[in-house]
């Protein structure tokens, strides 16, 4: 079964949303799109060249923009990326 989402006319709208992101937000959302699972609350951010505070500021901003969700669990929280945006970013890695 193919898990790709058909975006159709939504691609222009997604592109507009992504153009409004800061460089840090773009870096974080691209990193999240390449993760196979939702990111846990305390990930290692060394490979992003961001401080912990920059990373969490970007996460909070992306949540306010409805590009990420917060899923609490018994021991932590997870931050899955919106599946539509994830699909777009995987197809358009340079946006």
Coordinates of N, CA and C in Angstrom, one line a residue:
X1 N 0.8 -1.2 0.0 CA 0.0 0.0 0.0 C 0.9 1.2 0.0
X2 N 0.5 2.2 -0.8 CA 1.3 3.4 -0.9 C 0.8 4.5 0.1
X3 N 1.6 5.0 0.9 CA 1.2 6.0 2.0 C 1.3 7.4 1.5
X4 N 1.6 7.6 0.2 CA 1.7 9.0 -0.2 C 0.4 9.7 -0.3
X5 N 0.4 11.0 0.0 CA -0.8 11.8 0.0 C -0.9 12.6 -1.3
X6 N -2.0 12.5 -1.9 CA -2.2 13.3 -3.1 C -2.5 14.8 -2.7
X7 N -1.6 15.7 -3.2 CA -1.7 17.1 -2.7 C -2.5 18.0 -3.7
X8 N -2.4 17.6 -5.0 CA -3.2 18.4 -6.0 C -3.0 19.9 -5.9
X9 N -4.1 20.6 -5.8 CA -4.1 22.1 -5.8 C -3.6 22.6 -4.5
X10 N -3.4 21.8 -3.5 CA -2.9 22.3 -2.2 C -1.4 22.7 -2.2
X11 N -0.7 22.2 -3.2 CA 0.8 22.5 -3.2 C 1.1 24.0 -3.1
X12 N 0.3 24.8 -3.8 CA 0.6 26.3 -3.8 C 0.3 26.8 -2.4
X13 N -0.7 26.4 -1.8 CA -1.0 26.8 -0.4 C 0.1 26.4 0.6
X14 N 0.6 25.2 0.4 CA 1.6 24.7 1.3 C 2.9 25.5 1.1
X15 N 3.2 25.7 -0.2 CA 4.4 26.5 -0.5 C 4.3 27.9 0.1
X16 N 3.2 28.5 0.1 CA 3.0 29.9 0.8 C 3.3 29.8 2.3
X17 N 2.8 28.7 2.9 CA 3.0 28.5 4.3 C 4.5 28.4 4.6
X18 N 5.2 27.6 3.8 CA 6.6 27.3 4.0 C 7.4 28.6 3.8
X19 N 7.0 29.4 2.8 CA 7.8 30.6 2.6 C 7.8 31.6 3.7
X20 N 6.8 31.5 4.6 CA 6.6 32.4 5.7 C 7.5 31.9 6.9
X21 N 8.1 30.7 6.9 CA 8.8 30.2 8.0 C 10.2 30.9 8.0
X22 N 10.7 31.0 9.2 CA 12.1 31.5 9.4 C 13.1 30.4 9.0
X23 N 14.3 30.8 8.8 CA 15.4 29.8 8.5 C 15.5 28.7 9.5
X24 N 15.3 29.0 10.8 CA 15.4 28.0 11.8 C 14.2 27.1 11.8
X25 N 13.0 27.6 11.5 CA 11.8 26.8 11.4 C 11.9 25.9 10.2
X26 N 12.4 26.4 9.1 CA 12.6 25.5 7.9 C 13.6 24.4 8.2
X27 N 14.7 24.7 8.9 CA 15.6 23.7 9.2 C 15.0 22.6 10.1
X28 N 14.2 23.0 11.1 CA 13.6 22.0 12.0 C 12.5 21.2 11.3
X29 N 11.7 21.9 10.5 CA 10.6 21.1 9.8 C 11.1 20.2 8.8
X30 N 12.2 20.5 8.1 CA 12.8 19.6 7.1 C 13.4 18.4 7.9
X31 N 14.1 18.7 9.0 CA 14.6 17.6 9.8 C 13.5 16.7 10.3
X32 N 12.4 17.2 10.8 CA 11.3 16.4 11.3 C 10.7 15.6 10.1
X33 N 10.6 16.2 8.9 CA 10.0 15.5 7.8 C 10.8 14.2 7.4
X34 N 12.1 14.2 7.7 CA 13.0 13.1 7.4 C 13.0 12.1 8.5
X35 N 12.4 12.3 9.6 CA 12.4 11.3 10.7 C 11.3 10.3 10.4
X36 N 11.6 9.0 10.8 CA 10.6 8.0 10.5 C 9.5 7.9 11.5
X37 N 9.7 8.5 12.7 CA 8.7 8.5 13.7 C 8.6 9.9 14.3
X38 N 7.6 10.1 15.1 CA 7.4 11.4 15.8 C 8.6 11.6 16.7
X39 N 9.1 12.9 16.8 CA 10.2 13.2 17.7 C 9.8 13.3 19.1
X40 N 10.6 12.7 20.0 CA 10.3 12.7 21.4 C 10.7 14.1 22.0
X41 N 10.2 14.4 23.1 CA 10.3 15.7 23.7 C 11.8 16.1 23.9
X42 N 12.7 15.2 24.1 CA 14.1 15.6 24.4 C 15.0 15.0 23.3
X43 N 14.9 15.4 22.1 CA 15.8 14.8 21.1 C 17.2 15.5 21.2
X44 N 18.1 14.8 20.5 CA 19.5 15.4 20.4 C 19.4 16.3 19.2
X45 N 19.8 17.6 19.4 CA 19.7 18.6 18.3 C 21.1 18.9 17.7
X46 N 22.1 18.1 18.1 CA 23.4 18.5 17.6 C 23.6 18.5 16.1
X47 N 22.9 17.6 15.4 CA 23.0 17.5 14.0 C 22.3 18.6 13.3
X48 N 21.6 19.5 14.0 CA 20.9 20.6 13.4 C 21.6 21.9 13.6
X49 N 22.7 21.9 14.3 CA 23.5 23.1 14.6 C 22.6 24.2 15.2
X50 N 21.7 23.8 16.1 CA 20.9 24.8 16.8 C 21.0 24.5 18.3
X51 N 20.9 25.6 19.1 CA 20.9 25.4 20.5 C 19.5 24.8 20.9
X52 N 19.5 24.3 22.1 CA 18.2 23.7 22.6 C 17.1 24.7 22.6
X53 N 17.4 25.9 23.0 CA 16.4 27.0 23.1 C 15.9 27.3 21.7
X54 N 16.8 27.4 20.7 CA 16.4 27.7 19.3 C 15.5 26.6 18.8
X55 N 15.9 25.3 19.1 CA 15.1 24.2 18.6 C 13.7 24.3 19.2
X56 N 13.6 24.5 20.5 CA 12.3 24.5 21.1 C 11.4 25.7 20.8
X57 N 12.1 26.8 20.5 CA 11.3 28.0 20.0 C 10.7 27.7 18.6
X58 N 11.5 27.0 17.8 CA 11.0 26.6 16.5 C 9.9 25.6 16.6
X59 N 10.0 24.6 17.5 CA 8.9 23.7 17.7 C 7.7 24.4 18.1
X60 N 7.8 25.3 19.1 CA 6.6 26.0 19.5 C 5.9 26.8 18.4
X61 N 6.8 27.5 17.6 CA 6.3 28.3 16.5 C 5.6 27.4 15.5
X62 N 6.2 26.2 15.2 CA 5.5 25.3 14.2 C 4.2 24.7 14.7
X63 N 4.1 24.6 16.0 CA 2.9 24.1 16.6 C 1.8 25.2 16.5
X64 N 2.2 26.5 16.8 CA 1.2 27.6 16.6 C 0.7 27.7 15.2
X65 N 1.6 27.3 14.2 CA 1.2 27.4 12.8 C 0.5 26.1 12.4
X66 N 0.2 25.2 13.3 CA -0.5 24.0 13.1 C 0.2 23.0 12.1
X67 N 1.6 23.1 12.1 CA 2.4 22.2 11.3 C 2.9 21.0 12.1
X68 N 2.8 21.1 13.4 CA 3.1 20.0 14.3 C 2.0 19.9 15.4
X69 N 1.9 18.6 15.9 CA 1.0 18.3 17.0 C 1.9 18.0 18.2
X70 N 1.3 18.0 19.3 CA 1.9 17.5 20.5 C 1.1 16.3 21.1
X71 N 1.7 15.2 21.1 CA 1.0 14.0 21.6 C 1.7 13.6 22.9
X72 N 1.0 13.8 24.1 CA 1.6 13.4 25.3 C 1.4 11.9 25.5
X73 N 2.4 11.3 26.2 CA 2.4 9.9 26.6 C 2.6 9.8 28.1
X74 N 2.7 8.7 28.6 CA 2.9 8.5 30.1 C 4.2 9.1 30.5
X75 N 5.3 8.9 29.7 CA 6.6 9.3 30.1 C 7.2 10.5 29.4
X76 N 6.6 10.9 28.3 CA 7.2 12.0 27.5 C 6.1 12.6 26.6
X77 N 6.5 13.4 25.7 CA 5.6 14.0 24.7 C 6.3 13.8 23.3
X78 N 5.5 13.6 22.3 CA 6.0 13.4 20.9 C 5.4 14.5 20.0
X79 N 6.2 14.8 19.0 CA 5.8 15.9 18.1 C 5.7 15.5 16.6
X80 N 4.6 14.9 16.2 CA 4.5 14.5 14.8 C 4.2 15.7 13.9
X81 N 4.8 15.6 12.7 CA 4.6 16.7 11.7 C 3.3 16.4 11.0
X82 N 2.6 17.4 10.6 CA 1.4 17.3 9.8 C 1.7 16.4 8.6
X83 N 0.9 15.4 8.4 CA 1.2 14.4 7.3 C 1.2 15.1 5.9
X84 N 0.3 16.1 5.7 CA 0.3 16.7 4.4 C 1.6 17.5 4.1
X85 N 2.1 18.2 5.1 CA 3.3 18.9 5.0 C 4.5 18.0 4.9
X86 N 4.5 16.9 5.6 CA 5.5 15.9 5.5 C 5.6 15.3 4.1
X87 N 4.5 15.0 3.6 CA 4.4 14.4 2.2 C 5.0 15.5 1.2
X88 N 4.6 16.7 1.3 CA 5.1 17.8 0.4 C 6.6 17.9 0.6
X89 N 7.1 18.0 1.8 CA 8.6 18.2 2.1 C 9.4 17.0 1.6
X90 N 8.9 15.8 1.7 CA 9.6 14.7 1.2 C 9.7 14.7 -0.4
X91 N 8.7 15.2 -1.0 CA 8.7 15.3 -2.5 C 9.5 16.6 -3.0
X92 N 9.6 17.6 -2.1 CA 10.2 18.8 -2.5 C 11.2 19.2 -1.4
X93 N 12.3 18.5 -1.3 CA 13.3 18.7 -0.2 C 14.0 20.0 -0.2
X94 N 13.9 20.8 -1.3 CA 14.6 22.0 -1.4 C 13.8 23.2 -1.1
X95 N 12.5 23.0 -0.8 CA 11.6 24.1 -0.5 C 11.7 24.5 1.0

